[in-house]
Tab-separated table of N, CA and C in Angstrom:
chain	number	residue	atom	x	y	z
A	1	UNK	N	114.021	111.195	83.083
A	1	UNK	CA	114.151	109.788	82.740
A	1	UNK	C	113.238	108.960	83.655
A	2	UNK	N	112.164	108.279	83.349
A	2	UNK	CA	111.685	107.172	83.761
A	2	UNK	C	112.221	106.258	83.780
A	3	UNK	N	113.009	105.514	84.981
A	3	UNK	CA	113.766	104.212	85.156
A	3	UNK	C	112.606	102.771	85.290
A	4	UNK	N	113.346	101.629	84.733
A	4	UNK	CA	112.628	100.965	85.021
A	4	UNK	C	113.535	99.836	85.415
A	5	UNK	N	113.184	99.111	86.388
A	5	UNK	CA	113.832	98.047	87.122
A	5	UNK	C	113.514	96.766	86.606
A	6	UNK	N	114.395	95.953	86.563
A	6	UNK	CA	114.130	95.024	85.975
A	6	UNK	C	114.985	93.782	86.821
A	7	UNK	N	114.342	93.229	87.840
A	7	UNK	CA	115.122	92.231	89.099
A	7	UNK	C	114.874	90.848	88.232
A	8	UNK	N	116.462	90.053	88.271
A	8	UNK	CA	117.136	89.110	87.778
A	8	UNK	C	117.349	88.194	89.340
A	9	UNK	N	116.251	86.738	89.634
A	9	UNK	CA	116.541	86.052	90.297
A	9	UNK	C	117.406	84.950	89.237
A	10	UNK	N	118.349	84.810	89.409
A	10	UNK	CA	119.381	84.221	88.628
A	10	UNK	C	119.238	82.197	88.445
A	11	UNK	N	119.101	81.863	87.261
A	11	UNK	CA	118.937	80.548	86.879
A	11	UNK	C	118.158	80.198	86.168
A	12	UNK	N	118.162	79.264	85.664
A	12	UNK	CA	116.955	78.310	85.048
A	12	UNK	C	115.687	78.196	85.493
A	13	UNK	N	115.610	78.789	86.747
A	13	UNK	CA	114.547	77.974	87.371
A	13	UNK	C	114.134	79.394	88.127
A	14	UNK	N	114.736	80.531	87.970
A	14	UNK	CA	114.358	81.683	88.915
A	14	UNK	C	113.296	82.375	87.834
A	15	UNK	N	113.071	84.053	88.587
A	15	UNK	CA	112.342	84.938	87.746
A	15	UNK	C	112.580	85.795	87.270
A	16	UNK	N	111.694	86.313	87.030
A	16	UNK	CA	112.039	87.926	86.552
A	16	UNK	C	111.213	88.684	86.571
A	17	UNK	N	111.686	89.895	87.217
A	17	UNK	CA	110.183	91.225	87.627
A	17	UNK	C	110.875	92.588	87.035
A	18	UNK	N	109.775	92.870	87.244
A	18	UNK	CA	109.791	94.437	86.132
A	18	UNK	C	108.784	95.586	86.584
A	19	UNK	N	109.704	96.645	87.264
A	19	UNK	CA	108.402	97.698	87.939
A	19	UNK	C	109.305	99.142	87.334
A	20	UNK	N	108.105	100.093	87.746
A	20	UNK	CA	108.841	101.544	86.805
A	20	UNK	C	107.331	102.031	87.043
A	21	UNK	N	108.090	103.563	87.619
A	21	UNK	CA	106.410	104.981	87.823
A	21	UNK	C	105.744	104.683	86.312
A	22	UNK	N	106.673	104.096	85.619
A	22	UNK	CA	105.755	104.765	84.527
A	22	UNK	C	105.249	103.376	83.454
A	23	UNK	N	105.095	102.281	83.868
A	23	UNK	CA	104.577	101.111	83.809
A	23	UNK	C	103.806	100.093	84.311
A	24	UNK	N	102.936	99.426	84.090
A	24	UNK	CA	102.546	98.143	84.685
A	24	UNK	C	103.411	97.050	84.821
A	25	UNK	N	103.689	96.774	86.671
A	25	UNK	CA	104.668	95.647	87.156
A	25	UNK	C	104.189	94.336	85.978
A	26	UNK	N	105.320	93.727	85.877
A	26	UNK	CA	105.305	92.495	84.955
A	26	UNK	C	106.280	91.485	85.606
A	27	UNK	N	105.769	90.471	85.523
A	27	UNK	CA	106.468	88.998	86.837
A	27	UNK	C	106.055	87.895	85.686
A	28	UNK	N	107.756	87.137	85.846
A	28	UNK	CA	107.328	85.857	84.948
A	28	UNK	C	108.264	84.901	85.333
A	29	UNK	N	108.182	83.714	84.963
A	29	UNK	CA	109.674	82.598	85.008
A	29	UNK	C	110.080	82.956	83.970
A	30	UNK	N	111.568	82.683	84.282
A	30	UNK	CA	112.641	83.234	83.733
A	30	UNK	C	112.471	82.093	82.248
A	31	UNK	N	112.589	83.144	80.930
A	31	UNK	CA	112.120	81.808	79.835
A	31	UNK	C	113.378	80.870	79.705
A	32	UNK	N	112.749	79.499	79.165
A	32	UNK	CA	114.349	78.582	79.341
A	32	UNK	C	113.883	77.386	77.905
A	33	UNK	N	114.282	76.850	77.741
A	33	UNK	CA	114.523	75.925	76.550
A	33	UNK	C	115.031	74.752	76.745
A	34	UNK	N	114.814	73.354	76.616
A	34	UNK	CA	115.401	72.379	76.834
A	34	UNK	C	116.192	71.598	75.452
A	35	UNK	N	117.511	71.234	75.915
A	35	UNK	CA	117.788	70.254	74.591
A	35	UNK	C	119.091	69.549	74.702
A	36	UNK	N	119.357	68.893	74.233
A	36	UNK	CA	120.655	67.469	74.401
A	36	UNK	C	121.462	68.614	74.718
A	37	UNK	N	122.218	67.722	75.835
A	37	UNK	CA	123.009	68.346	76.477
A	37	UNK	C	124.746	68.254	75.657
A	38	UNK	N	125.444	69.235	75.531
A	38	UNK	CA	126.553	69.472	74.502
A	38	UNK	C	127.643	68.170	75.526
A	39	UNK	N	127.394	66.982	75.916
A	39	UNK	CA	128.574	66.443	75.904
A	39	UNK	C	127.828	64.853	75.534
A	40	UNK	N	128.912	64.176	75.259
A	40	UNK	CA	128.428	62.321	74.541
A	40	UNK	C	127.174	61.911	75.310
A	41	UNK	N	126.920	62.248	77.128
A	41	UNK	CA	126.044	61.650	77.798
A	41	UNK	C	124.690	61.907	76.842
A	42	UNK	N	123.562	60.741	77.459
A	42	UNK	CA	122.212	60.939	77.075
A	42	UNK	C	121.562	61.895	78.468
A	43	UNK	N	121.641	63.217	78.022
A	43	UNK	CA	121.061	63.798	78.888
A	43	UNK	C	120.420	65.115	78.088
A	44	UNK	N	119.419	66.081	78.622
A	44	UNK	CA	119.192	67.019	78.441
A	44	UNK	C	120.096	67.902	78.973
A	45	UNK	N	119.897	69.400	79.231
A	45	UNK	CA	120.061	70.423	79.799
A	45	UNK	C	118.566	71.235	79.410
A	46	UNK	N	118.954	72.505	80.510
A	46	UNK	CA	118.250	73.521	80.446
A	46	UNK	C	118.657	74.810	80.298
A	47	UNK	N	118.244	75.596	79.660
A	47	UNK	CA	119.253	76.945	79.262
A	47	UNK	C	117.977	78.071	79.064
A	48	UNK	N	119.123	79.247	78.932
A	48	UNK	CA	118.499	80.641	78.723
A	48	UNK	C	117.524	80.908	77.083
A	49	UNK	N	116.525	80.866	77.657
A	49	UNK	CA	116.059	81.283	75.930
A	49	UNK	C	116.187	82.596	75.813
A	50	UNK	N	117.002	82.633	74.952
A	50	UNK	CA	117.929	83.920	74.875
A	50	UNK	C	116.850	85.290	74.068
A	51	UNK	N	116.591	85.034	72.711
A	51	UNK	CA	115.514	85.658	72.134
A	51	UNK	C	114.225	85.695	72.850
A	52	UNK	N	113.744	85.047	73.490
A	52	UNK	CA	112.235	85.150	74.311
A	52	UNK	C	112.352	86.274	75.600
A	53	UNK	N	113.732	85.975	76.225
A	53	UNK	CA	114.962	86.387	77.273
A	53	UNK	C	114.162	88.427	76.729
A	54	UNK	N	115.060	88.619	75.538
A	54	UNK	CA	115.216	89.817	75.032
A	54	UNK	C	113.938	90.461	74.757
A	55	UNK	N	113.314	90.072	74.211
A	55	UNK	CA	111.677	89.832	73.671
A	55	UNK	C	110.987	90.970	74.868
A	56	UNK	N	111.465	90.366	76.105
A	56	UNK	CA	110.441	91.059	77.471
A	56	UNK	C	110.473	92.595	77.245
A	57	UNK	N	111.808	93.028	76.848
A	57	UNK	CA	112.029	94.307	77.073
A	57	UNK	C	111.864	94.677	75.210
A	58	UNK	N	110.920	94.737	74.206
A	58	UNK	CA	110.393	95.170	73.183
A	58	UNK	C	109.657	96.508	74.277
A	59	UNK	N	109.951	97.633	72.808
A	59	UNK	CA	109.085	98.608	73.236
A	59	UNK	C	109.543	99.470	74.125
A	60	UNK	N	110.733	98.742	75.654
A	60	UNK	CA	111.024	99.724	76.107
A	60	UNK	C	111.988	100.523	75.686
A	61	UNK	N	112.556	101.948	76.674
A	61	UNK	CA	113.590	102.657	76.403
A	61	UNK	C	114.583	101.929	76.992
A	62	UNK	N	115.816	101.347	76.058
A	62	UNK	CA	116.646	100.718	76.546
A	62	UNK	C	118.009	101.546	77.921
A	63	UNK	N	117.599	103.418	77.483
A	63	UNK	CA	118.098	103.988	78.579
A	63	UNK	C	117.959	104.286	79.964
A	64	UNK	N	116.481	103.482	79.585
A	64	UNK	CA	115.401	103.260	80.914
A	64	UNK	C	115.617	102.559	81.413
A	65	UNK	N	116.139	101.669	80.981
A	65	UNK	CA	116.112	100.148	81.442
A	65	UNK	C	117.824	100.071	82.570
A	66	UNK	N	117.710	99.454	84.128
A	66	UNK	CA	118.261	99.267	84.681
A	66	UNK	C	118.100	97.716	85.126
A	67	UNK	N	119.148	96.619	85.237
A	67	UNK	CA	118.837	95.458	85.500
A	67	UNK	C	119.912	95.355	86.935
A	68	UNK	N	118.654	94.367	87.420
A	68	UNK	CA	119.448	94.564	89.353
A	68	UNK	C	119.244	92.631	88.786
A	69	UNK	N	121.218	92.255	88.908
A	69	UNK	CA	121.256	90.907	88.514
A	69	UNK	C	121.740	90.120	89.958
A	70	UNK	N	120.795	89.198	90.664
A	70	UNK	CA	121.006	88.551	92.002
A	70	UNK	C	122.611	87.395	91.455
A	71	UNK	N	123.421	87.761	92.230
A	71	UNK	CA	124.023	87.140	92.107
A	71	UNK	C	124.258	85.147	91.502
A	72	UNK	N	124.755	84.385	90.807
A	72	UNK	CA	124.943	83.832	90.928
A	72	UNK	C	125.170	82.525	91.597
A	73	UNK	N	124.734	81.360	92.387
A	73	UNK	CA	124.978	80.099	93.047
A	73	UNK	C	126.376	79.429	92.588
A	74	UNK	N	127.352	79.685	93.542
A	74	UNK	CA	128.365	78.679	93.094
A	74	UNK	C	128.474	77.939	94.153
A	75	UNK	N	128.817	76.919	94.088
A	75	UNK	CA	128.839	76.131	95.389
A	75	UNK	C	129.379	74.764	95.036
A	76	UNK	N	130.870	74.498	95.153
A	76	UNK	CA	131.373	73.092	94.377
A	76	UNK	C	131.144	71.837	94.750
A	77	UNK	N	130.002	72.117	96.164
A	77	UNK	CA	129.526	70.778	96.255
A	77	UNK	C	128.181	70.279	96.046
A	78	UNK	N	127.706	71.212	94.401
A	78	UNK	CA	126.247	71.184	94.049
A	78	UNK	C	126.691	71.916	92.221
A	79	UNK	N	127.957	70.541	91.916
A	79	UNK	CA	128.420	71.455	90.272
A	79	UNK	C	127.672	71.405	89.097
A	80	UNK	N	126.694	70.449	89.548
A	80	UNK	CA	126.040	70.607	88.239
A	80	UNK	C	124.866	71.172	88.298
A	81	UNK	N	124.267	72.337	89.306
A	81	UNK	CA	123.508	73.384	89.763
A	81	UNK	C	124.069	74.728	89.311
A	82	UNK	N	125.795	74.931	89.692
A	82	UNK	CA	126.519	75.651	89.314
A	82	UNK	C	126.683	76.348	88.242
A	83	UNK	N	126.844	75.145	87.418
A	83	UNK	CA	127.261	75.625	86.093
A	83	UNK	C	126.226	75.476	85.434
A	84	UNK	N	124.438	75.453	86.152
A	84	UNK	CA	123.619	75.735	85.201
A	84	UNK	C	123.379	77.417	85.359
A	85	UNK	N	123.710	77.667	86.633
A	85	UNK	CA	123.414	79.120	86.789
A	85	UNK	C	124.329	79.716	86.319
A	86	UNK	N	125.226	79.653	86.322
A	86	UNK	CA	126.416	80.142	85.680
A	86	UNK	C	126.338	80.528	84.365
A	87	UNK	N	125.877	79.185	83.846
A	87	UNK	CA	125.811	79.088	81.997
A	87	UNK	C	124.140	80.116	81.807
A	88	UNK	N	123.344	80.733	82.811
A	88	UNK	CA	122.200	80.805	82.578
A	88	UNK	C	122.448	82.561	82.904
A	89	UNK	N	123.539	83.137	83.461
A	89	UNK	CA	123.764	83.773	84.457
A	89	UNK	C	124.572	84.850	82.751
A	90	UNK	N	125.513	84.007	82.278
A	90	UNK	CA	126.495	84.210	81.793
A	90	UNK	C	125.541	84.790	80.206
A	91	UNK	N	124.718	84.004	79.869
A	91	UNK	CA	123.667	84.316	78.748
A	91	UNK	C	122.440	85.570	79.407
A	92	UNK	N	122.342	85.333	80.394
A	92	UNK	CA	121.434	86.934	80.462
A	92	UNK	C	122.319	88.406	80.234
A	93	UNK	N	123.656	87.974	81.156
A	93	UNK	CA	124.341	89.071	80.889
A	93	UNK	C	124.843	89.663	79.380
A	94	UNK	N	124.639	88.307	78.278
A	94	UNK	CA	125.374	88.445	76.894
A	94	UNK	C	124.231	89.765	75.836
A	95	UNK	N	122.936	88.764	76.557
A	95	UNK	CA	121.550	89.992	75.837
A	95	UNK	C	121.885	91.389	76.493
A	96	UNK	N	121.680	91.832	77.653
A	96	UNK	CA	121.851	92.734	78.354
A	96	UNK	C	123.129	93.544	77.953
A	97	UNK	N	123.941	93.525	77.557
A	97	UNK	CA	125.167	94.468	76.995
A	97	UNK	C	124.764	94.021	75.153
A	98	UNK	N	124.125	93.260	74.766
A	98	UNK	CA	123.767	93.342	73.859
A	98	UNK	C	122.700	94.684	73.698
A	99	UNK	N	121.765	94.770	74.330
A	99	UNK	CA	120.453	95.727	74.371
A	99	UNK	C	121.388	97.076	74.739
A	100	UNK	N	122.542	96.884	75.626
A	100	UNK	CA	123.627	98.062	76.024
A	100	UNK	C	122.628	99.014	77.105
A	101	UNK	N	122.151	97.608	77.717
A	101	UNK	CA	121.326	98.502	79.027
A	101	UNK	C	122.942	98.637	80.828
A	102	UNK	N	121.913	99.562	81.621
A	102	UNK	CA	122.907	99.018	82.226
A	102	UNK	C	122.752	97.963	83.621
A	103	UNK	N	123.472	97.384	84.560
A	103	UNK	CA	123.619	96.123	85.377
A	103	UNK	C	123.803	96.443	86.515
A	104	UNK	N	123.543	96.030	87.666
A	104	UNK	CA	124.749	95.880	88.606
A	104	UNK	C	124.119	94.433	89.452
A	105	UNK	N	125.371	94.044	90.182
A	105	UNK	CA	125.146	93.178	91.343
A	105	UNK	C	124.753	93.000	92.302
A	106	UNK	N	123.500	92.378	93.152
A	106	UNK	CA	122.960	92.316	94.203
A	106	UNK	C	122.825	90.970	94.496
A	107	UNK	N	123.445	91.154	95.830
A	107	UNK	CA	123.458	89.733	96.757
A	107	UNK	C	122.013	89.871	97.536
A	108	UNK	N	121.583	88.424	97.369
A	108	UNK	CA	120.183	88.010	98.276
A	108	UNK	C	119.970	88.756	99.362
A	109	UNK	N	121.044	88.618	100.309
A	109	UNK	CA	120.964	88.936	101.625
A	109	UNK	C	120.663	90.198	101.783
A	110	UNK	N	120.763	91.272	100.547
A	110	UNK	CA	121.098	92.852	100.233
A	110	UNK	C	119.223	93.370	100.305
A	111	UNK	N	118.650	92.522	99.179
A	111	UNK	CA	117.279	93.040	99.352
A	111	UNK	C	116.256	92.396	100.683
A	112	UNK	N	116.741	91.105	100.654
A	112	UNK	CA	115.927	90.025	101.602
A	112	UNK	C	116.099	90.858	102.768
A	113	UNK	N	117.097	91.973	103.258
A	113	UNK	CA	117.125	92.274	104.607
A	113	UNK	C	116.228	93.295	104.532
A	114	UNK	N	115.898	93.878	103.175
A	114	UNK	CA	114.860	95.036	103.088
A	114	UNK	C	113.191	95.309	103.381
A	115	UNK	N	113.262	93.907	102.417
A	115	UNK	CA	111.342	94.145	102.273
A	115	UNK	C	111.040	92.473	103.395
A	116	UNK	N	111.670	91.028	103.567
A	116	UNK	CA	111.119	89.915	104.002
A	116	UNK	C	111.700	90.235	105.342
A	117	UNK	N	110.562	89.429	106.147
A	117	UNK	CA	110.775	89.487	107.694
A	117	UNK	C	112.237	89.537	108.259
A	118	UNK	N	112.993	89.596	109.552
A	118	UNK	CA	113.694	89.402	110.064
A	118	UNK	C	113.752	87.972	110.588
A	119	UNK	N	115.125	87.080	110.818
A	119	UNK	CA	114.959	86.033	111.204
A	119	UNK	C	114.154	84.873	110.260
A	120	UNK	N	114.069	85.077	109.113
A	120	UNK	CA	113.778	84.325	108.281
A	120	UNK	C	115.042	83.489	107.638
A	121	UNK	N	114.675	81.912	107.467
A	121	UNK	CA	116.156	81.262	107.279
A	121	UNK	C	115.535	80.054	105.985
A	122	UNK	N	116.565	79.614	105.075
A	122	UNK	CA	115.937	78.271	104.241
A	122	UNK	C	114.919	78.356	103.471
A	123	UNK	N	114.231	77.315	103.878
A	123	UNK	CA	112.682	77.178	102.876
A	123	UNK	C	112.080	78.607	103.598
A	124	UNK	N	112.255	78.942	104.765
A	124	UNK	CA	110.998	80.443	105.179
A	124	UNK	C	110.995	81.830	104.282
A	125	UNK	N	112.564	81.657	103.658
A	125	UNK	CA	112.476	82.309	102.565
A	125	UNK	C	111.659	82.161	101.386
A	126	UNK	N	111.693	81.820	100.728
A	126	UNK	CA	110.833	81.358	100.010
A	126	UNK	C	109.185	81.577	100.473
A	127	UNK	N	108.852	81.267	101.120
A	127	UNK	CA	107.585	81.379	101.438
A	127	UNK	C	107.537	82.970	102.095
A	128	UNK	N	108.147	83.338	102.421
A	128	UNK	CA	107.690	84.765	102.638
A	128	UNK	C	107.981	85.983	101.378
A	129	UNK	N	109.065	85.405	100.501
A	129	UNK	CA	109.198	85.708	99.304
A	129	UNK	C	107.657	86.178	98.940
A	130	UNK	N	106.972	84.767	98.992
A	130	UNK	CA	106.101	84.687	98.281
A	130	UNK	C	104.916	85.677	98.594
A	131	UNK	N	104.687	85.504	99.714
A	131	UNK	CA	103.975	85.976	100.628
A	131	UNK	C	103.878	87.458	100.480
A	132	UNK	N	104.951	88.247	100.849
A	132	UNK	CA	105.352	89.299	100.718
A	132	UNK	C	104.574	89.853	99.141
A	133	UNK	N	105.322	88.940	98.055
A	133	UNK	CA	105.126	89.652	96.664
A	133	UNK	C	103.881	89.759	96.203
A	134	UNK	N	103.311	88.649	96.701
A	134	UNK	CA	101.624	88.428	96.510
A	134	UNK	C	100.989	89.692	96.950
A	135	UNK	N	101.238	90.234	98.180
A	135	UNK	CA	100.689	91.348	99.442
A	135	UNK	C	101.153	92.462	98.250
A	136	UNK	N	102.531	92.783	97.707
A	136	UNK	CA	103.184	93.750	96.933
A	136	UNK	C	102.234	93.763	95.423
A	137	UNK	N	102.084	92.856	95.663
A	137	UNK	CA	101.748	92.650	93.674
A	137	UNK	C	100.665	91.571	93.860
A	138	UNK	N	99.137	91.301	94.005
A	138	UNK	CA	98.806	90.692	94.233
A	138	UNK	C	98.075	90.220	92.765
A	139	UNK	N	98.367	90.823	91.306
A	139	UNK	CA	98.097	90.720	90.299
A	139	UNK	C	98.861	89.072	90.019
A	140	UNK	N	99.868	89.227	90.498
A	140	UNK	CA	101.052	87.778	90.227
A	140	UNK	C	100.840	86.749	91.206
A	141	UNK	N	99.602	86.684	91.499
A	141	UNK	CA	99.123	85.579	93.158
A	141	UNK	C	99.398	84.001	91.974
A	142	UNK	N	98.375	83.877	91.229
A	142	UNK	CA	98.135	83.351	90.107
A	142	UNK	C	99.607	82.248	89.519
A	143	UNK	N	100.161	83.160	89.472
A	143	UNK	CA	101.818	82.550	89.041
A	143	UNK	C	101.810	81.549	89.739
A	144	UNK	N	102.376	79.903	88.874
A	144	UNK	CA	103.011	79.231	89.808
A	144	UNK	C	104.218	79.144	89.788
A	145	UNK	N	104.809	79.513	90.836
A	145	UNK	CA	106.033	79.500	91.386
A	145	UNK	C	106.236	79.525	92.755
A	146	UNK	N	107.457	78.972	93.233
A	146	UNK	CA	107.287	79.250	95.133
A	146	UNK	C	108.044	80.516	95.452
A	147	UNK	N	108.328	81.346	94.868
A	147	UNK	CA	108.733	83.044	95.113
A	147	UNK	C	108.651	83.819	94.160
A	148	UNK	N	108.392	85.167	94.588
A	148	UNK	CA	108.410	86.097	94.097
A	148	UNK	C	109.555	87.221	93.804
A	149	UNK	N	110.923	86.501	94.041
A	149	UNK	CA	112.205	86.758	94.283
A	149	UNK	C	112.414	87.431	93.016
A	150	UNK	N	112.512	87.607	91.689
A	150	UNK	CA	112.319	88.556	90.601
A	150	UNK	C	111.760	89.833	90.650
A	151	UNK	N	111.041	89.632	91.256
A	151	UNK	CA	109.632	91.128	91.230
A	151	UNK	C	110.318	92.186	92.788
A	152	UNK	N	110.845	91.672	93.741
A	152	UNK	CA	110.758	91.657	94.613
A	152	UNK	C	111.996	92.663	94.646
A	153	UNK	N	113.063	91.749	93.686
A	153	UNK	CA	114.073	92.480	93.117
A	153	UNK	C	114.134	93.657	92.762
A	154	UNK	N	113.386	93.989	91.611
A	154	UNK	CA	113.593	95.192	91.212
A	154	UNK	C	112.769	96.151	92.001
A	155	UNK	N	111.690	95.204	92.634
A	155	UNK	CA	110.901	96.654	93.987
A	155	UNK	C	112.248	97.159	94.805
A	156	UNK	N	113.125	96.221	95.122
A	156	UNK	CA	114.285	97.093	95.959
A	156	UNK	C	114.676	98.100	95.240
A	157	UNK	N	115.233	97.524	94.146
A	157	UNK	CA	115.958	98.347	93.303
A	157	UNK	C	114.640	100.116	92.688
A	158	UNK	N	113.732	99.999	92.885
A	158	UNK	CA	112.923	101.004	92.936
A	158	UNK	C	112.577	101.873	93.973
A	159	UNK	N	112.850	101.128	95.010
A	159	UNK	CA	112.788	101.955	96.412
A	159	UNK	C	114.212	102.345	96.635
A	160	UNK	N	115.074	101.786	95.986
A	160	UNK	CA	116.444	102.501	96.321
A	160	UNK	C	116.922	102.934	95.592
A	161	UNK	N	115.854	103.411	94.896
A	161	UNK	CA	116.572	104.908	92.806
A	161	UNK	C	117.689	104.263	92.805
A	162	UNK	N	118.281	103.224	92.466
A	162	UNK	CA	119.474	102.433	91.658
A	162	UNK	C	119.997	102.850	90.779
């Protein structure tokens, strides 16, 4: 079996990376969709584009396919951050047992202690994220985004046969 990793930085606004012996790494923002938000206010939201979401993984072996999903942001004094990751969190997982691949849970702190410096705190994350993935994958320099926290993902999850 050729595994292929597939690291879930969790949200609207995170990424998604994709490495495997037997593929070319693939790094993208996580796809998302905007549209009136489901309550009376005049507001948008932002959400999972669910079909574009699924789309990435055409072609592969879905028995191949392992997804390393970064935990979730809850934090009740940032709720309407919350429950976008949540609601964004909650729709990746719906495709993913849809495709009937399989999952597990990884906390930040789990890979970040692996591959990014020691003593790195806040925004230094991020920038060494970046830093790091660029050095790892320097095909994805190009990307704008301020981390490489997707890609970075499933490199753990590849260095640690998951």
């Amino acid at each position: 079996m050729n595994k292929i990793y597939c690291g879930l930085d969790n949200g609207v606004s995170g990424t998604i990376g994709i490495v495997g012996d037997s593929i070319e790494p693939y790094f993208t923002k996580t796809p998302v969709k905007t549209e009136q938000d489901y309550t009376k206010g005049k507001k948008s939201i932002t959400r999972l584009d669910s079909l574009k979401f699924m789309s990435l993984f055409n072609g592969m072996n879905k028995n191949d396919l392992v997804f390393l999903i970064e935990r979730p942001m809850v934090n009740p004094t940032r709720f309407t951050a919350t429950v976008s990751a949540l609601r964004c969190h909650e729709a990746m997982l719906n495709v993913i047992e849809i495709l009937g691949c399989k999952h597990m849970y990884i906390d930040s702190k789990e890979w970040q202690r692996e591959l990014l410096p020691k003593g790195c705190s806040g925004e230094e994350l991020k920038k060494a994220s970046l830093d790091i993935g660029n050095r790892l994958f320097p095909s994805f320099e190009g990307v704008k985004h301020p981390d490489r926290d997707g890609i970075l993902i499933a490199e753990y999850g590849r260095r640690k046969n998951l």
